[in-house]
Amino acid sequence: MNNAQNSTFVDFMQGFSIYAIPVILLVVLTLAMIKKIKVYEIFVDGAKEGFQVAVRIIPYLVAILVAIGMFRASGAMGYLVKFLSPVTSLIGMPAEALPVALMRPLSGSGTLGIVTELMKEHGPDSFIGRLTSTMFGSTETTFYVLAVYFGSVGIKKTRHAVAAGLIGDVAGMLAAVMICHIVFG
Amino acid sequence: MLNYIWLGLMLISLIFGAITGNLKAVTDAAIEYAGVAVDISLGLIGIMAFWLGIMKIAEKGGIIRILSRAIRPLARILFPDIPKDHPAIGSMMMNVVANWLGLSNAATPLGLKAMEELQELNPDKETATNAQVIFLAINTASITIIPMTVIALRTKIALENNLTGVNPFEVISTGFFASTIACITAVTAAKLLQRLPNVKKSNPMNKLSKAEVENE
């Protein structure tokens, strides 16, 4: 796709995003009106749970973010990169991109910081710039999502959730390396 | 597993903090991020309340049920433990669509609403069911149609450095591909891992009916 086609597609999706919420609200309220639902009473009834849900997340999110914050501050990432980069370079991942892959499941803002630095240094249209941009979009911040989603209902025993999430992250990173080699050469 | 990862992260941080002389930074980070966690959680209150209110109206109006019915075949495969046309399925669908559209402000409250409905089916309130793990996998490896954050960053860096030839959008197709692979893999992994003896034994649904689990 060229630049113009791409921005048309983005405009379309952005337009979609802008209208999506008003359309959802309109549909919900119209149906409620037809069914003669007491909307104000029902809304307030549902909304009052918002506080409890948010407060319930706090201990889970504190546990996860503190551990990740400490890990980031410790400088251990540098050693991990040195240790792993001989392996990852075999599959075509430049050593510069490895911190992005390792940081992605831990911290969204941390990853964005690394991607910003790499793109400033190498340029957004360098292979590293393209690859790390793709990596950023290829998955979510697994530990954050886990803490918020399971924390909101008080689940402590996560069973195979972490393993499944991390396997997905690895697959996303490998897929990013592969597709960038094919598309950008 | 999370117990080991958490312990591992903490110990590694302390050990490497000592080696690299960053120990002060490590303890500072602990205090800082504890505060950040509270800010993020409390920041959710308003938007959570808004969407929970709207979702309650949607539920009473029957929309959630219509959505649940619309994806019945897929829901039977992904969530065999959930009763047919249960509202949790409609809520999960709203969350997934909000994610696709890039409506992150709406996606989280909708996802938490769905998680709560899944929790109502859970006989053990502290242990995740198979359905909850699958739904989490869909969200930890969510499909991204437009990576807006990265596009904005690429545009900004290109402008700041007067790079005229840069195409900020060229990572849309690659990101979509990689995120789709990630999502399919995460869900498949969750499906396969739930068959492991230990994982199977810890399924809270076992308490409900042994027969249903064996049918699966």
mmCIF file of C-alpha atoms in Angstrom:
data_model
loop_
_atom_site.group_PDB
_atom_site.id
_atom_site.type_symbol
_atom_site.label_atom_id
_atom_site.label_comp_id
_atom_site.label_asym_id
_atom_site.label_seq_id
_atom_site.Cartn_x
_atom_site.Cartn_y
_atom_site.Cartn_z
ATOM 1 C CA MET A 1 0.000 0.000 0.000
ATOM 2 C CA ASN A 2 1.237 3.505 -0.680
ATOM 3 C CA ASN A 3 1.014 6.498 1.578
ATOM 4 C CA ALA A 4 -2.252 7.928 0.182
ATOM 5 C CA GLN A 5 -4.122 4.623 0.315
ATOM 6 C CA ASN A 6 -2.891 4.067 3.811
ATOM 7 C CA SER A 7 -4.059 7.411 5.098
ATOM 8 C CA THR A 8 -7.496 6.896 3.479
ATOM 9 C CA PHE A 9 -7.749 3.619 5.352
ATOM 10 C CA VAL A 10 -6.651 5.297 8.572
ATOM 11 C CA ASP A 11 -9.163 8.141 8.036
ATOM 12 C CA PHE A 12 -11.865 5.535 7.518
ATOM 13 C CA MET A 13 -10.954 3.656 10.678
ATOM 14 C CA GLN A 14 -10.637 6.885 12.650
ATOM 15 C CA GLY A 15 -14.064 7.987 11.427
ATOM 16 C CA PHE A 16 -15.326 4.613 12.515
ATOM 17 C CA SER A 17 -13.816 5.076 15.950
ATOM 18 C CA ILE A 18 -15.307 8.541 16.347
ATOM 19 C CA TYR A 19 -18.811 7.383 15.417
ATOM 20 C CA ALA A 20 -18.672 3.981 17.122
ATOM 21 C CA ILE A 21 -19.467 5.181 20.644
ATOM 22 C CA PRO A 22 -22.319 7.552 19.672
ATOM 23 C CA VAL A 23 -23.807 4.758 17.522
ATOM 24 C CA ILE A 24 -23.546 2.225 20.374
ATOM 25 C CA LEU A 25 -25.207 4.690 22.771
ATOM 26 C CA LEU A 26 -27.963 5.479 20.256
ATOM 27 C CA VAL A 27 -28.765 1.801 19.671
ATOM 28 C CA VAL A 28 -28.759 0.967 23.377
ATOM 29 C CA LEU A 29 -30.973 3.930 24.304
ATOM 30 C CA THR A 30 -33.409 3.489 21.401
ATOM 31 C CA LEU A 31 -33.983 -0.153 22.306
ATOM 32 C CA ALA A 32 -34.412 0.818 25.946
ATOM 33 C CA MET A 33 -36.976 3.436 24.917
ATOM 34 C CA ILE A 34 -38.954 0.913 22.849
ATOM 35 C CA LYS A 35 -38.951 -1.523 25.765
ATOM 36 C CA LYS A 36 -39.984 1.309 28.122
ATOM 37 C CA ILE A 37 -37.019 0.721 30.412
ATOM 38 C CA LYS A 38 -36.474 3.158 33.288
ATOM 39 C CA VAL A 39 -33.078 4.173 31.920
ATOM 40 C CA TYR A 40 -31.982 6.567 34.658
ATOM 41 C CA GLU A 41 -32.670 4.098 37.451
ATOM 42 C CA ILE A 42 -31.008 1.202 35.619
ATOM 43 C CA PHE A 43 -27.979 3.315 34.677
ATOM 44 C CA VAL A 44 -27.358 4.405 38.260
ATOM 45 C CA ASP A 45 -27.871 0.852 39.426
ATOM 46 C CA GLY A 46 -25.151 -0.423 37.085
ATOM 47 C CA ALA A 47 -22.787 2.515 37.574
ATOM 48 C CA LYS A 48 -22.559 2.180 41.331
ATOM 49 C CA GLU A 49 -20.323 -0.884 40.928
ATOM 50 C CA GLY A 50 -17.668 1.193 39.155
ATOM 51 C CA PHE A 51 -16.018 2.279 42.375
ATOM 52 C CA GLN A 52 -15.722 -1.203 43.876
ATOM 53 C CA VAL A 53 -14.296 -2.641 40.662
ATOM 54 C CA ALA A 54 -11.606 0.045 40.450
ATOM 55 C CA VAL A 55 -10.675 -0.258 44.126
ATOM 56 C CA ARG A 56 -10.529 -4.062 43.929
ATOM 57 C CA ILE A 57 -7.809 -3.802 41.242
ATOM 58 C CA ILE A 58 -5.418 -1.780 43.454
ATOM 59 C CA PRO A 59 -3.557 -4.569 45.338
ATOM 60 C CA TYR A 60 -3.081 -6.634 42.172
ATOM 61 C CA LEU A 61 -1.795 -3.706 40.158
ATOM 62 C CA VAL A 62 0.508 -2.560 42.972
ATOM 63 C CA ALA A 63 2.049 -6.055 43.133
ATOM 64 C CA ILE A 64 2.658 -6.256 39.382
ATOM 65 C CA LEU A 65 3.767 -2.678 38.716
ATOM 66 C CA VAL A 66 6.142 -2.552 41.702
ATOM 67 C CA ALA A 67 7.910 -5.750 40.608
ATOM 68 C CA ILE A 68 8.191 -4.510 37.032
ATOM 69 C CA GLY A 69 9.286 -1.033 38.110
ATOM 70 C CA MET A 70 12.026 -2.490 40.301
ATOM 71 C CA PHE A 71 13.155 -4.795 37.501
ATOM 72 C CA ARG A 72 13.405 -1.886 35.065
ATOM 73 C CA ALA A 73 15.359 0.231 37.537
ATOM 74 C CA SER A 74 17.794 -2.562 38.436
ATOM 75 C CA GLY A 75 19.576 -2.632 35.088
ATOM 76 C CA ALA A 76 19.074 -6.399 34.841
ATOM 77 C CA MET A 77 17.611 -5.916 31.346
ATOM 78 C CA GLY A 78 21.054 -5.032 29.960
ATOM 79 C CA TYR A 79 22.510 -8.332 31.160
ATOM 80 C CA LEU A 80 19.530 -10.284 29.850
ATOM 81 C CA VAL A 81 19.982 -8.687 26.418
ATOM 82 C CA LYS A 82 23.700 -9.548 26.375
ATOM 83 C CA PHE A 83 22.888 -13.116 27.363
ATOM 84 C CA LEU A 84 20.058 -13.652 24.845
ATOM 85 C CA SER A 85 21.162 -11.652 21.795
ATOM 86 C CA PRO A 86 23.404 -14.402 20.309
ATOM 87 C CA VAL A 87 20.322 -16.653 20.210
ATOM 88 C CA THR A 88 17.866 -14.080 18.864
ATOM 89 C CA SER A 89 20.282 -12.854 16.177
ATOM 90 C CA LEU A 90 20.150 -16.375 14.724
ATOM 91 C CA ILE A 91 16.471 -15.878 13.877
ATOM 92 C CA GLY A 92 17.100 -12.490 12.264
ATOM 93 C CA MET A 93 16.242 -10.227 15.189
ATOM 94 C CA PRO A 94 18.766 -7.371 15.462
ATOM 95 C CA ALA A 95 20.264 -7.042 18.975
ATOM 96 C CA GLU A 96 18.825 -3.496 19.190
ATOM 97 C CA ALA A 97 15.282 -4.873 18.901
ATOM 98 C CA LEU A 98 15.660 -7.460 21.645
ATOM 99 C CA PRO A 99 14.944 -5.071 24.575
ATOM 100 C CA VAL A 100 11.663 -4.155 22.844
ATOM 101 C CA ALA A 101 10.632 -7.813 22.705
ATOM 102 C CA LEU A 102 11.583 -8.408 26.341
ATOM 103 C CA MET A 103 9.945 -5.234 27.637
ATOM 104 C CA ARG A 104 6.679 -5.552 25.684
ATOM 105 C CA PRO A 105 4.827 -7.952 28.063
ATOM 106 C CA LEU A 106 6.078 -6.027 31.127
ATOM 107 C CA SER A 107 5.480 -2.365 30.397
ATOM 108 C CA GLY A 108 3.713 -0.465 27.620
ATOM 109 C CA SER A 109 5.242 2.924 28.453
ATOM 110 C CA GLY A 110 8.676 1.330 28.925
ATOM 111 C CA THR A 111 8.485 -0.274 25.477
ATOM 112 C CA LEU A 112 7.321 2.958 23.876
ATOM 113 C CA GLY A 113 10.341 4.716 25.407
ATOM 114 C CA ILE A 114 12.768 2.202 23.882
ATOM 115 C CA VAL A 115 11.031 2.326 20.484
ATOM 116 C CA THR A 116 11.209 6.140 20.539
ATOM 117 C CA GLU A 117 14.961 6.102 21.223
ATOM 118 C CA LEU A 118 15.604 3.494 18.519
ATOM 119 C CA MET A 119 13.617 5.405 15.912
ATOM 120 C CA LYS A 120 15.369 8.674 16.765
ATOM 121 C CA GLU A 121 18.715 6.956 16.314
ATOM 122 C CA HIS A 122 18.021 4.757 13.279
ATOM 123 C CA GLY A 123 15.050 6.570 11.678
ATOM 124 C CA PRO A 124 11.421 5.399 11.502
ATOM 125 C CA ASP A 125 11.967 3.922 8.018
ATOM 126 C CA SER A 126 15.047 1.895 8.958
ATOM 127 C CA PHE A 127 14.585 -1.851 9.362
ATOM 128 C CA ILE A 128 14.953 -1.477 13.136
ATOM 129 C CA GLY A 129 12.392 1.341 13.173
ATOM 130 C CA ARG A 130 9.896 -0.662 11.160
ATOM 131 C CA LEU A 131 10.473 -3.865 13.105
ATOM 132 C CA THR A 132 10.164 -2.294 16.561
ATOM 133 C CA SER A 133 7.039 -0.362 15.484
ATOM 134 C CA THR A 134 5.512 -3.657 14.369
ATOM 135 C CA MET A 135 6.576 -5.339 17.606
ATOM 136 C CA PHE A 136 4.932 -2.653 19.695
ATOM 137 C CA GLY A 137 1.590 -3.187 17.950
ATOM 138 C CA SER A 138 1.823 -6.970 17.879
ATOM 139 C CA THR A 139 0.648 -7.642 21.451
ATOM 140 C CA GLU A 140 -0.623 -6.059 24.658
ATOM 141 C CA THR A 141 1.118 -5.571 28.016
ATOM 142 C CA THR A 142 0.416 -9.082 29.316
ATOM 143 C CA PHE A 143 1.141 -8.548 33.032
ATOM 144 C CA TYR A 144 -0.820 -5.307 33.192
ATOM 145 C CA VAL A 145 -3.879 -6.839 31.509
ATOM 146 C CA LEU A 146 -3.619 -9.854 33.815
ATOM 147 C CA ALA A 147 -3.502 -7.706 36.964
ATOM 148 C CA VAL A 148 -6.418 -5.490 35.889
ATOM 149 C CA TYR A 149 -8.726 -8.169 34.462
ATOM 150 C CA PHE A 150 -8.208 -10.858 37.104
ATOM 151 C CA GLY A 151 -7.781 -8.303 39.896
ATOM 152 C CA SER A 152 -11.164 -6.738 39.139
ATOM 153 C CA VAL A 153 -12.894 -9.992 40.136
ATOM 154 C CA GLY A 154 -10.425 -11.013 42.853
ATOM 155 C CA ILE A 155 -8.756 -13.947 41.086
ATOM 156 C CA LYS A 156 -5.386 -14.828 42.642
ATOM 157 C CA LYS A 157 -4.788 -18.283 41.209
ATOM 158 C CA THR A 158 -4.182 -17.593 37.545
ATOM 159 C CA ARG A 159 -3.515 -21.225 36.468
ATOM 160 C CA HIS A 160 -2.224 -21.349 32.866
ATOM 161 C CA ALA A 161 -3.076 -17.710 32.044
ATOM 162 C CA VAL A 162 0.482 -16.346 32.332
ATOM 163 C CA ALA A 163 1.916 -19.168 30.221
ATOM 164 C CA ALA A 164 -0.707 -18.710 27.490
ATOM 165 C CA GLY A 165 -0.167 -14.936 27.470
ATOM 166 C CA LEU A 166 3.617 -15.220 27.251
ATOM 167 C CA ILE A 167 3.441 -17.873 24.505
ATOM 168 C CA GLY A 168 1.249 -15.425 22.590
ATOM 169 C CA ASP A 169 3.834 -12.665 23.153
ATOM 170 C CA VAL A 170 6.688 -14.835 21.858
ATOM 171 C CA ALA A 171 4.605 -15.793 18.814
ATOM 172 C CA GLY A 172 3.810 -12.122 18.166
ATOM 173 C CA MET A 173 7.497 -11.132 18.337
ATOM 174 C CA LEU A 174 8.589 -13.982 16.049
ATOM 175 C CA ALA A 175 5.779 -13.178 13.610
ATOM 176 C CA ALA A 176 6.879 -9.513 13.631
ATOM 177 C CA VAL A 177 10.485 -10.477 12.763
ATOM 178 C CA MET A 178 9.313 -12.818 10.008
ATOM 179 C CA ILE A 179 6.806 -10.470 8.363
ATOM 180 C CA CYS A 180 9.206 -7.495 8.515
ATOM 181 C CA HIS A 181 11.899 -9.529 6.742
ATOM 182 C CA ILE A 182 9.365 -10.455 4.045
ATOM 183 C CA VAL A 183 7.764 -7.014 3.606
ATOM 184 C CA PHE A 184 10.712 -4.681 4.236
ATOM 185 C CA GLY A 185 13.586 -7.015 3.301
ATOM 186 C CA MET B 1 3.468 -19.641 37.987
ATOM 187 C CA LEU B 2 2.815 -16.001 38.815
ATOM 188 C CA ASN B 3 4.257 -16.631 42.298
ATOM 189 C CA TYR B 4 7.585 -17.684 40.758
ATOM 190 C CA ILE B 5 7.650 -14.871 38.206
ATOM 191 C CA TRP B 6 6.906 -12.276 40.864
ATOM 192 C CA LEU B 7 9.516 -13.667 43.249
ATOM 193 C CA GLY B 8 11.991 -13.921 40.368
ATOM 194 C CA LEU B 9 11.464 -10.304 39.271
ATOM 195 C CA MET B 10 11.911 -9.025 42.832
ATOM 196 C CA LEU B 11 15.038 -11.081 43.597
ATOM 197 C CA ILE B 12 16.657 -10.337 40.225
ATOM 198 C CA SER B 13 15.955 -6.632 40.758
ATOM 199 C CA LEU B 14 17.603 -6.653 44.177
ATOM 200 C CA ILE B 15 20.618 -8.705 43.079
ATOM 201 C CA PHE B 16 21.270 -6.776 39.869
ATOM 202 C CA GLY B 17 20.479 -3.525 41.635
ATOM 203 C CA ALA B 18 23.317 -4.313 44.032
ATOM 204 C CA ILE B 19 25.700 -5.385 41.234
ATOM 205 C CA THR B 20 25.087 -2.325 39.078
ATOM 206 C CA GLY B 21 24.914 0.045 42.042
ATOM 207 C CA ASN B 22 21.295 0.922 41.251
ATOM 208 C CA LEU B 23 19.867 -0.157 44.597
ATOM 209 C CA LYS B 24 18.612 3.296 45.464
ATOM 210 C CA ALA B 25 16.876 3.501 42.088
ATOM 211 C CA VAL B 26 15.305 0.079 42.681
ATOM 212 C CA THR B 27 13.722 1.050 46.000
ATOM 213 C CA ASP B 28 12.681 4.437 44.596
ATOM 214 C CA ALA B 29 10.984 2.616 41.732
ATOM 215 C CA ALA B 30 9.052 0.395 44.153
ATOM 216 C CA ILE B 31 7.593 3.433 45.900
ATOM 217 C CA GLU B 32 6.927 5.300 42.668
ATOM 218 C CA TYR B 33 5.162 2.406 40.937
ATOM 219 C CA ALA B 34 3.008 1.609 43.958
ATOM 220 C CA GLY B 35 1.652 5.145 43.578
ATOM 221 C CA VAL B 36 1.271 4.775 39.821
ATOM 222 C CA ALA B 37 -0.773 1.586 40.350
ATOM 223 C CA VAL B 38 -3.191 3.420 42.640
ATOM 224 C CA ASP B 39 -3.479 6.347 40.210
ATOM 225 C CA ILE B 40 -4.286 4.004 37.329
ATOM 226 C CA SER B 41 -6.890 2.077 39.364
ATOM 227 C CA LEU B 42 -8.628 5.166 40.718
ATOM 228 C CA GLY B 43 -8.513 6.742 37.254
ATOM 229 C CA LEU B 44 -10.759 3.918 36.083
ATOM 230 C CA ILE B 45 -13.627 4.771 38.456
ATOM 231 C CA GLY B 46 -15.442 7.302 36.272
ATOM 232 C CA ILE B 47 -15.161 5.492 32.967
ATOM 233 C CA MET B 48 -15.962 2.180 34.699
ATOM 234 C CA ALA B 49 -19.128 3.602 36.255
ATOM 235 C CA PHE B 50 -20.222 5.093 32.923
ATOM 236 C CA TRP B 51 -19.841 1.888 30.922
ATOM 237 C CA LEU B 52 -21.273 -0.340 33.647
ATOM 238 C CA GLY B 53 -24.369 1.888 33.667
ATOM 239 C CA ILE B 54 -24.708 1.755 29.876
ATOM 240 C CA MET B 55 -24.121 -1.998 29.853
ATOM 241 C CA LYS B 56 -26.880 -2.508 32.398
ATOM 242 C CA ILE B 57 -29.299 -0.672 30.109
ATOM 243 C CA ALA B 58 -28.033 -2.675 27.128
ATOM 244 C CA GLU B 59 -28.616 -5.877 29.066
ATOM 245 C CA LYS B 60 -32.187 -4.951 30.021
ATOM 246 C CA GLY B 61 -32.840 -3.886 26.433
ATOM 247 C CA GLY B 62 -31.793 -7.309 25.184
ATOM 248 C CA ILE B 63 -28.858 -6.205 23.021
ATOM 249 C CA ILE B 64 -26.299 -8.285 24.888
ATOM 250 C CA ARG B 65 -28.416 -11.377 24.332
ATOM 251 C CA ILE B 66 -28.689 -10.624 20.604
ATOM 252 C CA LEU B 67 -24.893 -10.289 20.398
ATOM 253 C CA SER B 68 -24.427 -13.530 22.350
ATOM 254 C CA ARG B 69 -26.656 -15.336 19.896
ATOM 255 C CA ALA B 70 -24.864 -13.843 16.881
ATOM 256 C CA ILE B 71 -21.559 -15.531 17.715
ATOM 257 C CA ARG B 72 -23.009 -18.742 19.124
ATOM 258 C CA PRO B 73 -20.973 -21.158 16.897
ATOM 259 C CA LEU B 74 -17.633 -19.536 17.781
ATOM 260 C CA ALA B 75 -18.620 -19.258 21.441
ATOM 261 C CA ARG B 76 -19.375 -22.992 21.609
ATOM 262 C CA ILE B 77 -15.820 -23.764 20.501
ATOM 263 C CA LEU B 78 -13.995 -21.182 22.636
ATOM 264 C CA PHE B 79 -16.183 -21.355 25.744
ATOM 265 C CA PRO B 80 -17.858 -24.754 26.009
ATOM 266 C CA ASP B 81 -18.438 -24.249 29.760
ATOM 267 C CA ILE B 82 -20.602 -21.151 29.307
ATOM 268 C CA PRO B 83 -24.351 -21.775 28.985
ATOM 269 C CA LYS B 84 -25.797 -21.043 25.543
ATOM 270 C CA ASP B 85 -26.493 -17.336 24.848
ATOM 271 C CA HIS B 86 -25.228 -16.277 28.277
ATOM 272 C CA PRO B 87 -24.785 -12.461 28.553
ATOM 273 C CA ALA B 88 -21.062 -12.946 29.266
ATOM 274 C CA ILE B 89 -20.617 -13.851 25.584
ATOM 275 C CA GLY B 90 -22.258 -10.626 24.421
ATOM 276 C CA SER B 91 -20.116 -8.585 26.813
ATOM 277 C CA MET B 92 -16.938 -10.305 25.633
ATOM 278 C CA MET B 93 -17.912 -9.536 22.043
ATOM 279 C CA MET B 94 -18.402 -5.836 22.895
ATOM 280 C CA ASN B 95 -14.922 -5.810 24.466
ATOM 281 C CA VAL B 96 -13.267 -7.450 21.461
ATOM 282 C CA VAL B 97 -14.947 -5.112 18.972
ATOM 283 C CA ALA B 98 -13.991 -2.065 21.084
ATOM 284 C CA ASN B 99 -10.385 -3.295 21.007
ATOM 285 C CA TRP B 100 -10.458 -3.704 17.229
ATOM 286 C CA LEU B 101 -11.817 -0.192 16.795
ATOM 287 C CA GLY B 102 -9.035 1.130 19.022
ATOM 288 C CA LEU B 103 -11.514 2.368 21.656
ATOM 289 C CA SER B 104 -9.233 1.579 24.576
ATOM 290 C CA ASN B 105 -11.271 3.765 26.971
ATOM 291 C CA ALA B 106 -14.320 1.604 26.364
ATOM 292 C CA ALA B 107 -12.587 -1.738 25.869
ATOM 293 C CA THR B 108 -11.278 -2.098 29.434
ATOM 294 C CA PRO B 109 -14.602 -1.373 31.236
ATOM 295 C CA LEU B 110 -16.425 -3.666 28.791
ATOM 296 C CA GLY B 111 -13.808 -6.364 29.331
ATOM 297 C CA LEU B 112 -14.064 -6.075 33.116
ATOM 298 C CA LYS B 113 -17.845 -6.320 32.861
ATOM 299 C CA ALA B 114 -17.431 -9.532 30.837
ATOM 300 C CA MET B 115 -14.915 -10.852 33.374
ATOM 301 C CA GLU B 116 -17.426 -10.223 36.159
ATOM 302 C CA GLU B 117 -20.103 -12.163 34.293
ATOM 303 C CA LEU B 118 -17.665 -15.038 33.815
ATOM 304 C CA GLN B 119 -16.952 -14.847 37.539
ATOM 305 C CA GLU B 120 -20.655 -15.377 38.293
ATOM 306 C CA LEU B 121 -20.346 -18.793 36.622
ATOM 307 C CA ASN B 122 -17.217 -19.565 38.661
ATOM 308 C CA PRO B 123 -17.822 -21.673 41.791
ATOM 309 C CA ASP B 124 -14.352 -20.803 43.209
ATOM 310 C CA LYS B 125 -13.928 -17.030 43.435
ATOM 311 C CA GLU B 126 -10.116 -17.095 43.691
ATOM 312 C CA THR B 127 -9.202 -19.436 40.833
ATOM 313 C CA ALA B 128 -9.549 -18.664 37.127
ATOM 314 C CA THR B 129 -11.832 -20.883 35.038
ATOM 315 C CA ASN B 130 -10.850 -22.079 31.554
ATOM 316 C CA ALA B 131 -13.230 -19.515 30.064
ATOM 317 C CA GLN B 132 -11.598 -16.693 32.029
ATOM 318 C CA VAL B 133 -8.124 -17.764 30.902
ATOM 319 C CA ILE B 134 -9.228 -17.873 27.234
ATOM 320 C CA PHE B 135 -10.822 -14.441 27.537
ATOM 321 C CA LEU B 136 -7.657 -13.090 29.161
ATOM 322 C CA ALA B 137 -5.559 -14.589 26.349
ATOM 323 C CA ILE B 138 -7.750 -12.765 23.803
ATOM 324 C CA ASN B 139 -6.972 -9.525 25.638
ATOM 325 C CA THR B 140 -3.269 -9.992 26.408
ATOM 326 C CA ALA B 141 -2.668 -10.710 22.714
ATOM 327 C CA SER B 142 -5.379 -8.530 21.268
ATOM 328 C CA ILE B 143 -5.633 -8.064 17.497
ATOM 329 C CA THR B 144 -4.631 -4.529 16.465
ATOM 330 C CA ILE B 145 -6.144 -3.179 13.261
ATOM 331 C CA ILE B 146 -4.626 0.311 13.516
ATOM 332 C CA PRO B 147 -1.685 0.779 15.920
ATOM 333 C CA MET B 148 -2.514 4.456 16.546
ATOM 334 C CA THR B 149 0.125 4.990 19.263
ATOM 335 C CA VAL B 150 2.959 3.819 17.036
ATOM 336 C CA ILE B 151 1.687 5.704 13.971
ATOM 337 C CA ALA B 152 1.529 8.907 16.024
ATOM 338 C CA LEU B 153 5.074 8.306 17.305
ATOM 339 C CA ARG B 154 6.449 7.627 13.804
ATOM 340 C CA THR B 155 4.768 10.774 12.463
ATOM 341 C CA LYS B 156 6.163 12.863 15.311
ATOM 342 C CA ILE B 157 9.739 11.625 14.913
ATOM 343 C CA ALA B 158 9.612 12.079 11.131
ATOM 344 C CA LEU B 159 8.379 15.670 11.546
ATOM 345 C CA GLU B 160 10.930 16.531 14.223
ATOM 346 C CA ASN B 161 13.794 15.312 12.063
ATOM 347 C CA ASN B 162 12.444 16.679 8.755
ATOM 348 C CA LEU B 163 12.350 13.200 7.235
ATOM 349 C CA THR B 164 9.984 13.701 4.302
ATOM 350 C CA GLY B 165 10.171 10.219 2.798
ATOM 351 C CA VAL B 166 8.963 8.406 5.903
ATOM 352 C CA ASN B 167 5.664 6.541 5.706
ATOM 353 C CA PRO B 168 4.231 6.382 9.238
ATOM 354 C CA PHE B 169 1.513 3.948 8.137
ATOM 355 C CA GLU B 170 3.694 1.243 6.603
ATOM 356 C CA VAL B 171 3.560 -0.837 9.805
ATOM 357 C CA ILE B 172 -0.244 -1.298 9.738
ATOM 358 C CA SER B 173 -0.256 -4.511 7.717
ATOM 359 C CA THR B 174 2.774 -5.995 9.482
ATOM 360 C CA GLY B 175 1.344 -5.129 12.914
ATOM 361 C CA PHE B 176 -2.038 -6.597 11.996
ATOM 362 C CA PHE B 177 -0.351 -9.795 10.821
ATOM 363 C CA ALA B 178 1.848 -10.170 13.912
ATOM 364 C CA SER B 179 -0.964 -9.378 16.345
ATOM 365 C CA THR B 180 -3.306 -11.866 14.650
ATOM 366 C CA ILE B 181 -0.659 -14.592 14.933
ATOM 367 C CA ALA B 182 -0.108 -13.642 18.595
ATOM 368 C CA CYS B 183 -3.844 -13.821 19.361
ATOM 369 C CA ILE B 184 -4.418 -17.151 17.625
ATOM 370 C CA THR B 185 -1.332 -18.621 19.319
ATOM 371 C CA ALA B 186 -2.309 -17.363 22.798
ATOM 372 C CA VAL B 187 -5.843 -18.790 22.517
ATOM 373 C CA THR B 188 -4.565 -22.091 21.104
ATOM 374 C CA ALA B 189 -1.954 -22.283 23.874
ATOM 375 C CA ALA B 190 -4.634 -21.683 26.509
ATOM 376 C CA LYS B 191 -6.791 -24.419 24.955
ATOM 377 C CA LEU B 192 -3.905 -26.892 24.872
ATOM 378 C CA LEU B 193 -2.520 -26.031 28.325
ATOM 379 C CA GLN B 194 -5.903 -26.621 29.957
ATOM 380 C CA ARG B 195 -5.538 -30.298 29.026
ATOM 381 C CA LEU B 196 -2.362 -30.736 31.095
ATOM 382 C CA PRO B 197 -3.150 -32.966 34.101
ATOM 383 C CA ASN B 198 -2.231 -30.363 36.726
ATOM 384 C CA VAL B 199 -4.083 -27.554 34.992
ATOM 385 C CA LYS B 200 -7.099 -29.756 34.405
ATOM 386 C CA LYS B 201 -7.214 -30.745 38.054
ATOM 387 C CA SER B 202 -7.204 -27.124 39.211
ATOM 388 C CA ASN B 203 -10.214 -26.144 37.073
ATOM 389 C CA PRO B 204 -12.818 -24.681 39.478
ATOM 390 C CA MET B 205 -15.583 -26.012 37.218
ATOM 391 C CA ASN B 206 -14.664 -29.536 38.401
ATOM 392 C CA LYS B 207 -16.488 -28.726 41.600
ATOM 393 C CA LEU B 208 -19.700 -28.104 39.704
ATOM 394 C CA SER B 209 -20.055 -31.235 37.657
ATOM 395 C CA LYS B 210 -17.463 -33.840 36.787
ATOM 396 C CA ALA B 211 -19.542 -35.069 33.868
ATOM 397 C CA GLU B 212 -19.453 -31.788 31.968
ATOM 398 C CA VAL B 213 -15.657 -31.566 32.049
ATOM 399 C CA GLU B 214 -15.276 -35.111 30.784
ATOM 400 C CA ASN B 215 -17.586 -34.429 27.844
ATOM 401 C CA GLU B 216 -15.267 -31.686 26.751
#
